[in-house]
């Protein structure tokens, strides 16, 4: 155990970073063998448990999701046990940039929180209606962690922690301008906002800043262009008189972001929530104005949490990109070379199409199928969204990321389970009978998932060992998020960038900023990669 801070007993973690854990969280953390907290968890959990607002400046794969969830889910358990009146109960909202990331966070939250208290919001819906909630739920397979209708009659909790894209939650509260009325009736929406005790902005730089236009010369942003996350967060801050705890998390924290947080929360100009770093010795990696001209959203300094994991090797393969067809053909040759070496058909590859490469996911998959690419390429979003109901989306996410406990675990991932019908869908599987993969990692079959640059942030894919980036990432920050999909939890990983000579030179110009080296490879060397 780790000091007096983290105590476990018989595989159940009793205390984590000084926070006493409920049995559900203790079992989940024990199963995922999370006895050692990560740096950001050690710094953030004690602070967040005291109700302080904070901006978590942490690299991808650093465990920030757990750092902000545990203090909230434990508070929900305490309210539950104190038998608080329904009138005294509090709500939480977790806003993410995409529905996929929301499903992933909800998957982890539902293992930690009281049964039935977590609700994934995938589209505009009435947040305060339990009846509507159960109708929506019919699509999903019931599972042990998320309460079912009969549980409610037995006095289980109604949803208290809403997880969704900022847009879905905003539209649920206010409608989208096209609806005759907002899905959540106005008085109920106001009550919900006033009783919200926690607001989490995950990937905050993306949901508050990305693509934000400043109107007029004064630099003020006109309300017409307010981002959904800003609207919801400001409303909570106003209705709770600033008492709600606001937690933001991101791998990049710059001056612009702090100012925007200050504005949204209605604080005086130079006040913003305190910035918490996993490793206190890491100060901001400041960059000059001219270097950030290619990151429209960030003016001024960008502090980058030292990000790309050290276990990740970065490579560049310069190819002919004179046409989209040539670029795709060369990308296919790289995939083929990767799958020809010792790792034949075992590699787990994520292919990321950058914004600038001009290739859509569907076109890339069509072309790769035409080349008879093996393993057969699948769209990451299709795999995640093949789920019917919101709960199934959470369940598939758990399987893709292997998070049956929390975070990465040894449970075999979705790609091995998908042909296994031996699990009886009607019986909720208990947390205790997670099936482990006994033959280690070597026997697992590979996969090839394809997605666009904008969907990769924050996703955790189990055992992903290689990321192939087609074209040049939009900027060093984006590259950090893409490369951070692999090499998680100290495992080795590699990123192969397939791009033109001039883009290859530009990417190599990021070495100092990102503190990594890009090795230049030719096709034969790609075959030899471990």
XYZ file of C-alpha atoms in Angstrom:
530
model
C 0.000 0.000 0.000
C 1.062 3.556 -0.668
C 1.778 5.389 2.598
C -1.270 5.772 4.876
C -2.895 7.338 1.926
C -4.062 4.276 0.070
C -5.119 1.204 1.997
C -6.349 -2.052 0.549
C -7.571 -5.170 2.259
C -8.081 -8.528 0.576
C -8.142 -7.039 -2.910
C -10.660 -4.362 -1.921
C -9.264 -0.828 -1.798
C -10.555 0.819 1.403
C -8.914 4.195 1.033
C -7.449 5.947 -2.009
C -5.391 9.152 -1.718
C -6.852 9.679 1.747
C -10.451 9.292 0.509
C -12.504 6.554 2.238
C -14.097 4.440 -0.477
C -17.526 2.881 -0.796
C -17.558 -0.878 -1.283
C -18.456 -0.572 -4.993
C -15.495 1.685 -5.742
C -13.204 -0.410 -3.528
C -14.040 -3.597 -5.408
C -13.719 -1.899 -8.813
C -10.326 -0.379 -8.007
C -9.147 -3.635 -6.463
C -10.114 -5.566 -9.568
C -8.357 -3.125 -11.828
C -5.376 -3.461 -9.416
C -5.301 0.287 -8.929
C -3.542 0.392 -5.623
C -0.968 2.996 -6.668
C -2.508 6.363 -7.452
C -1.057 8.345 -10.357
C 0.560 11.745 -9.727
C -2.515 13.759 -10.739
C -4.736 11.576 -8.528
C -2.500 12.189 -5.506
C -2.565 15.936 -6.070
C -6.210 16.338 -7.092
C -8.293 13.895 -5.028
C -7.644 15.447 -1.558
C -8.281 18.928 -2.964
C -11.432 17.984 -4.909
C -12.795 16.004 -1.929
C -12.825 19.282 0.007
C -15.069 20.781 -2.654
C -12.503 23.136 -4.207
C -12.849 24.068 -7.866
C -9.762 23.289 -9.959
C -8.297 22.984 -13.433
C -6.520 19.600 -13.711
C -3.553 19.998 -16.012
C -2.744 16.409 -16.791
C -1.492 14.375 -19.689
C -3.709 11.871 -21.469
C -3.556 8.443 -19.836
C -2.656 10.034 -16.492
C -5.797 8.895 -14.706
C -7.536 12.288 -14.626
C -10.983 10.734 -15.206
C -10.708 8.774 -11.981
C -9.221 11.842 -10.232
C -12.386 13.892 -10.835
C -14.926 11.034 -10.623
C -14.036 9.500 -7.250
C -14.661 12.615 -5.116
C -18.066 13.013 -6.837
C -19.194 9.370 -6.750
C -18.133 9.022 -3.094
C -20.150 12.144 -2.206
C -23.158 10.557 -3.977
C -22.736 7.418 -1.822
C -22.538 9.545 1.330
C -25.738 11.411 0.450
C -27.358 8.053 -0.234
C -26.290 6.587 3.112
C -27.260 9.660 5.098
C -30.744 8.931 3.785
C -31.049 12.528 2.684
C -34.461 13.736 1.674
C -35.094 13.716 -2.038
C -35.176 17.508 -1.620
C -31.651 17.618 -0.308
C -30.083 15.552 -3.080
C -27.521 17.130 -5.365
C -26.803 16.678 -9.050
C -23.629 16.587 -11.108
C -22.973 17.208 -14.802
C -19.980 16.001 -16.755
C -19.617 17.770 -20.100
C -17.397 16.291 -22.813
C -16.623 17.292 -26.414
C -18.034 14.097 -27.969
C -20.645 11.465 -27.343
C -17.953 8.758 -27.493
C -15.941 10.280 -24.678
C -19.165 10.744 -22.682
C -19.954 7.032 -23.077
C -16.511 6.142 -21.869
C -16.694 8.373 -18.792
C -20.216 7.125 -18.013
C -18.890 3.560 -18.259
C -16.333 4.221 -15.540
C -18.702 6.361 -13.439
C -21.407 3.688 -13.385
C -18.974 1.194 -11.819
C -18.123 3.677 -9.044
C -21.424 5.439 -8.306
C -24.575 4.179 -6.529
C -26.550 1.894 -8.886
C -28.830 3.826 -11.197
C -27.374 7.241 -10.412
C -25.393 7.708 -13.649
C -27.195 8.676 -16.822
C -25.586 8.994 -20.240
C -27.244 11.787 -22.249
C -26.733 11.095 -25.946
C -29.309 13.529 -27.348
C -31.753 16.223 -26.210
C -34.037 14.577 -23.670
C -35.970 15.387 -20.508
C -33.324 15.079 -17.798
C -35.876 15.082 -14.981
C -38.243 12.412 -16.221
C -37.734 8.921 -14.901
C -40.523 7.536 -17.109
C -38.870 8.860 -20.241
C -35.603 7.475 -18.926
C -36.948 3.932 -18.732
C -38.365 4.081 -22.258
C -34.970 5.116 -23.539
C -33.424 2.320 -21.571
C -35.421 -0.406 -23.318
C -32.867 -0.492 -26.120
C -30.056 -1.376 -23.749
C -29.281 -4.709 -22.176
C -29.830 -4.421 -18.459
C -26.604 -4.791 -16.570
C -25.709 -4.925 -12.941
C -24.324 -1.442 -12.562
C -27.126 0.678 -13.911
C -30.447 0.431 -12.121
C -33.473 -1.035 -13.838
C -37.134 -0.125 -13.438
C -37.810 -2.642 -10.669
C -34.807 -1.297 -8.733
C -36.438 2.110 -8.657
C -39.502 0.674 -6.958
C -37.129 -0.813 -4.404
C -35.984 2.688 -3.656
C -32.819 2.736 -5.770
C -31.558 6.144 -6.792
C -32.878 8.083 -9.732
C -30.244 9.553 -12.049
C -28.099 12.191 -10.336
C -24.921 12.345 -12.422
C -25.540 13.337 -16.049
C -22.759 12.604 -18.510
C -22.995 13.818 -22.087
C -21.587 16.025 -24.770
C -21.939 19.688 -23.807
C -24.326 20.099 -26.729
C -26.648 17.222 -25.744
C -26.911 18.519 -22.176
C -27.485 22.118 -23.263
C -30.209 21.066 -25.713
C -31.822 18.919 -23.006
C -32.043 21.959 -20.716
C -32.883 24.683 -23.239
C -34.011 23.003 -26.472
C -32.149 23.649 -29.720
C -34.191 26.589 -30.994
C -36.128 24.326 -33.373
C -38.148 22.502 -30.702
C -41.521 23.874 -29.618
C -40.370 23.642 -25.967
C -37.258 22.570 -24.161
C -37.187 18.804 -23.392
C -36.764 19.456 -19.649
C -39.617 21.708 -18.462
C -38.340 25.125 -17.505
C -39.127 25.040 -13.751
C -37.534 21.584 -13.477
C -34.500 22.684 -15.488
C -34.073 25.676 -13.150
C -34.371 23.418 -10.121
C -31.788 21.015 -11.571
C -29.353 23.874 -12.263
C -29.847 25.259 -8.749
C -29.181 21.864 -7.143
C -26.123 21.066 -9.236
C -23.167 20.619 -6.933
C -20.545 19.508 -9.478
C -19.784 20.534 -13.044
C -16.907 18.794 -14.837
C -15.568 20.137 -18.142
C -13.510 17.318 -19.612
C -11.105 18.295 -22.431
C -12.002 21.836 -21.390
C -9.789 23.544 -23.966
C -11.806 21.856 -26.658
C -15.300 22.531 -25.284
C -14.640 26.140 -24.291
C -12.120 27.415 -26.822
C -11.979 25.392 -29.997
C -13.347 27.281 -32.974
C -14.489 30.139 -30.738
C -14.719 33.411 -32.621
C -14.290 36.719 -30.849
C -16.680 39.259 -32.263
C -16.196 43.028 -32.488
C -12.972 44.853 -31.722
C -13.431 44.911 -27.998
C -12.632 41.191 -28.050
C -15.800 40.380 -26.101
C -17.610 37.283 -27.288
C -21.177 37.922 -28.286
C -23.660 35.591 -26.574
C -24.796 34.322 -29.968
C -21.517 32.464 -30.265
C -21.393 31.122 -26.726
C -20.293 27.497 -26.645
C -22.791 25.043 -25.072
C -20.367 24.258 -22.232
C -20.077 27.963 -21.405
C -23.867 28.385 -21.339
C -24.465 25.417 -19.001
C -21.547 26.243 -16.681
C -22.509 29.942 -16.383
C -26.118 28.991 -15.655
C -25.040 26.665 -12.827
C -22.636 29.274 -11.417
C -25.433 31.873 -11.393
C -28.172 29.657 -9.967
C -25.969 28.217 -7.212
C -24.489 31.661 -6.404
C -21.040 30.324 -7.238
C -21.305 27.458 -4.741
C -21.047 24.639 -7.299
C -17.669 22.929 -7.592
C -16.302 23.349 -11.111
C -13.615 20.917 -12.255
C -11.946 21.327 -15.635
C -9.467 18.825 -17.110
C -7.141 19.049 -20.076
C -3.642 18.247 -21.256
C -3.204 21.858 -22.387
C -3.792 24.822 -20.118
C -2.941 28.308 -21.371
C -3.662 31.878 -20.366
C -6.588 32.103 -22.788
C -8.243 29.120 -21.116
C -7.833 30.562 -17.611
C -9.339 33.876 -18.727
C -12.255 32.122 -20.381
C -12.894 30.044 -17.210
C -12.847 33.274 -15.204
C -15.383 34.899 -17.570
C -17.732 31.892 -17.684
C -17.754 31.591 -13.879
C -18.349 35.323 -13.461
C -15.139 35.823 -11.432
C -13.036 39.005 -11.301
C -10.617 39.235 -14.289
C -7.493 37.751 -12.722
C -9.201 35.035 -10.681
C -9.722 31.499 -11.886
C -9.839 28.045 -10.275
C -6.467 26.835 -9.132
C -4.422 24.816 -11.625
C -3.356 21.393 -10.318
C -0.511 19.530 -12.032
C 0.295 15.876 -11.538
C 3.942 16.580 -11.050
C 4.466 19.807 -9.181
C 7.965 20.195 -10.628
C 6.526 20.403 -14.134
C 6.056 24.068 -14.771
C 4.433 25.261 -17.926
C 6.256 24.659 -21.113
C 5.835 28.241 -22.317
C 5.893 29.020 -26.000
C 6.145 32.266 -27.848
C 3.243 33.873 -29.674
C 4.670 33.107 -33.096
C 4.849 29.404 -32.355
C 1.201 29.190 -31.567
C -0.023 30.926 -34.703
C -1.134 27.588 -36.073
C -3.340 26.913 -33.075
C -6.088 29.401 -33.661
C -7.756 28.681 -30.367
C -4.775 29.408 -28.186
C -3.229 32.818 -28.091
C -0.502 33.568 -25.605
C 1.269 30.869 -23.683
C 0.227 27.271 -23.724
C 1.359 25.158 -20.830
C 1.605 21.600 -21.991
C 1.419 18.891 -19.381
C 4.510 16.897 -20.371
C 2.474 14.686 -22.487
C 3.403 12.000 -24.927
C 4.209 8.980 -22.736
C 7.928 8.125 -22.696
C 7.136 4.579 -23.785
C 5.893 5.831 -27.167
C 8.242 5.915 -30.172
C 7.422 8.441 -32.901
C 8.180 7.807 -36.574
C 7.809 9.659 -39.847
C 7.412 8.007 -43.262
C 7.618 10.559 -46.086
C 5.581 9.493 -49.142
C 4.162 10.879 -52.388
C 0.993 12.796 -51.437
C 0.433 14.492 -54.801
C -3.128 13.114 -54.821
C -5.498 11.708 -52.219
C -5.314 8.357 -54.016
C -1.498 8.240 -53.739
C -1.635 9.173 -50.053
C -4.203 6.432 -49.351
C -2.254 3.854 -51.339
C 0.906 4.682 -49.400
C -0.981 4.548 -46.106
C -2.173 1.062 -47.118
C 1.445 -0.004 -47.857
C 2.455 1.165 -44.374
C -0.398 -0.872 -42.796
C 0.591 -3.879 -44.870
C 4.253 -3.534 -43.860
C 3.240 -3.228 -40.182
C 1.290 -6.463 -40.394
C 3.969 -8.419 -42.241
C 6.649 -8.606 -39.544
C 6.769 -10.764 -36.414
C 3.546 -9.223 -35.273
C 1.589 -10.739 -38.142
C -2.123 -9.988 -37.618
C -1.678 -9.266 -33.943
C -1.188 -5.543 -34.097
C -3.902 -3.336 -32.685
C -3.888 -0.301 -34.946
C -5.793 2.961 -34.857
C -5.597 4.888 -38.119
C -6.204 8.613 -37.614
C -7.130 10.754 -40.624
C -5.998 14.327 -39.990
C -8.257 17.290 -40.789
C -5.897 18.444 -43.526
C -5.522 15.145 -45.390
C -8.893 15.505 -47.115
C -9.973 11.871 -46.634
C -13.202 10.906 -44.872
C -13.406 7.808 -42.660
C -15.893 6.173 -45.069
C -13.652 6.768 -48.116
C -10.586 5.468 -46.313
C -12.410 2.298 -45.243
C -13.798 1.818 -48.759
C -10.323 2.111 -50.280
C -8.703 -0.191 -47.710
C -11.395 -2.833 -48.279
C -10.819 -2.481 -52.010
C -7.103 -3.194 -51.382
C -8.258 -6.255 -49.384
C -6.602 -4.889 -46.285
C -6.329 -7.302 -43.315
C -7.510 -7.117 -40.549
C -10.683 -5.676 -41.999
C -10.881 -1.940 -41.252
C -13.780 -0.773 -39.090
C -14.896 2.745 -38.222
C -14.145 3.442 -34.564
C -17.435 5.306 -34.217
C -19.425 2.460 -35.753
C -17.920 0.043 -33.268
C -18.803 2.387 -30.426
C -22.215 3.305 -31.773
C -23.351 -0.142 -32.887
C -24.830 -0.069 -29.445
C -28.626 0.451 -29.412
C -29.511 2.156 -26.178
C -27.387 4.512 -24.150
C -26.520 1.716 -21.743
C -25.281 -0.504 -24.493
C -23.093 2.331 -25.675
C -21.615 2.412 -22.172
C -21.253 -1.380 -22.180
C -19.509 -1.554 -25.566
C -17.230 1.229 -24.389
C -16.347 -0.758 -21.335
C -15.508 -3.697 -23.534
C -13.504 -1.705 -26.044
C -11.459 -0.150 -23.287
C -11.382 -3.334 -21.197
C -12.564 -1.342 -18.213
C -14.537 -3.908 -16.310
C -13.036 -2.647 -13.130
C -11.871 0.853 -13.919
C -9.348 2.017 -16.476
C -7.262 -0.566 -18.266
C -7.802 -4.056 -16.954
C -6.897 -7.564 -17.956
C -10.426 -8.414 -19.014
C -10.444 -9.397 -22.655
C -11.590 -6.541 -24.787
C -14.580 -6.218 -27.082
C -12.605 -7.577 -30.010
C -12.179 -10.978 -28.424
C -15.618 -11.019 -26.869
C -17.684 -10.172 -29.838
C -18.066 -13.767 -31.035
C -18.603 -15.147 -27.584
C -22.287 -15.709 -26.979
C -21.793 -17.789 -23.881
C -22.577 -14.846 -21.647
C -26.260 -14.907 -20.842
C -27.477 -11.400 -21.640
C -30.330 -11.585 -19.132
C -28.203 -12.257 -16.109
C -26.395 -9.186 -14.957
C -22.804 -10.298 -14.518
C -21.464 -9.576 -11.077
C -18.339 -7.452 -10.778
C -16.667 -10.515 -9.300
C -16.820 -12.781 -12.298
C -14.860 -10.714 -14.741
C -13.370 -13.202 -17.164
C -9.643 -12.755 -17.401
C -7.472 -13.493 -20.352
C -5.149 -16.222 -19.131
C -2.820 -16.518 -22.067
C -1.337 -13.053 -21.706
C -1.421 -10.508 -24.489
C 0.427 -12.400 -27.197
C -2.454 -14.501 -28.469
C -4.907 -11.720 -29.043
C -5.975 -11.000 -32.578
C -5.274 -7.593 -34.042
C -7.695 -4.956 -35.220
C -7.686 -1.887 -37.435
C -9.944 0.997 -36.443
C -10.232 4.147 -38.541
C -11.328 7.561 -37.292
C -10.894 11.306 -37.824
C -8.534 13.522 -35.840
C -11.367 15.266 -33.986
C -12.761 12.156 -32.323
C -9.673 10.731 -30.656
C -9.306 12.907 -27.581
C -9.630 11.089 -24.299
C -10.637 7.710 -25.761
C -9.024 4.677 -24.182
C -8.642 1.643 -26.452
C -7.505 -1.543 -24.803
C -4.022 -2.720 -25.756
C -3.712 -0.310 -28.699
C -0.061 -0.574 -29.760
C 0.219 1.415 -33.007
C -1.304 4.660 -34.238
C -0.946 5.450 -37.946
C -1.492 9.155 -38.634
C -2.360 10.024 -42.234
C -1.298 13.571 -43.089
C 0.039 16.161 -40.659
C -1.715 16.582 -37.308
C -3.350 20.008 -36.993
C -0.778 21.194 -34.447
C 1.495 19.975 -31.631
C -1.395 19.889 -29.136
C -3.480 17.710 -31.442
C -0.466 15.466 -31.995
C -0.129 15.037 -28.244
C -3.728 13.813 -28.001
C -3.327 11.457 -30.962
C -0.028 9.969 -29.731
C -1.436 9.655 -26.200
C -3.889 6.953 -27.375
C -1.066 4.424 -27.172
C 1.657 3.798 -24.590
C -0.915 4.083 -21.809
C -0.178 2.848 -18.305
C 3.520 2.461 -19.102
C 3.096 0.026 -22.021
C 5.181 0.469 -25.188
C 3.504 2.044 -28.208
C 4.361 3.662 -31.511
C 3.030 6.372 -33.759
C 3.776 6.279 -37.485
C 3.097 9.539 -39.359
C 2.514 9.050 -43.093
C 2.917 12.417 -44.834
C 4.650 14.490 -47.505
C 8.323 15.512 -47.325
C 7.434 19.100 -46.397
C 4.940 18.056 -43.714
C 7.500 15.575 -42.379
C 9.938 18.454 -41.907
C 7.219 20.540 -40.179
C 6.388 17.722 -37.755
C 10.062 17.225 -36.946
C 10.111 20.929 -36.088
C 7.858 20.080 -33.097
C 10.510 17.878 -31.459
C 11.696 20.415 -28.894
C 8.224 21.572 -28.028
C 6.918 18.047 -27.519
C 10.155 16.722 -26.068
C 10.185 13.693 -28.397
C 12.240 12.552 -31.377
C 10.731 11.659 -34.738
C 12.752 8.935 -36.501
C 12.523 8.882 -40.292
C 11.762 5.413 -41.710
C 11.431 3.920 -45.178
C 8.943 1.125 -45.973
C 11.445 -1.682 -45.299
C 12.157 -0.287 -41.857
C 8.423 -0.169 -41.085
C 8.378 -3.978 -41.491
C 11.013 -4.287 -38.786
C 9.158 -2.286 -36.139
C 8.634 -4.343 -32.968
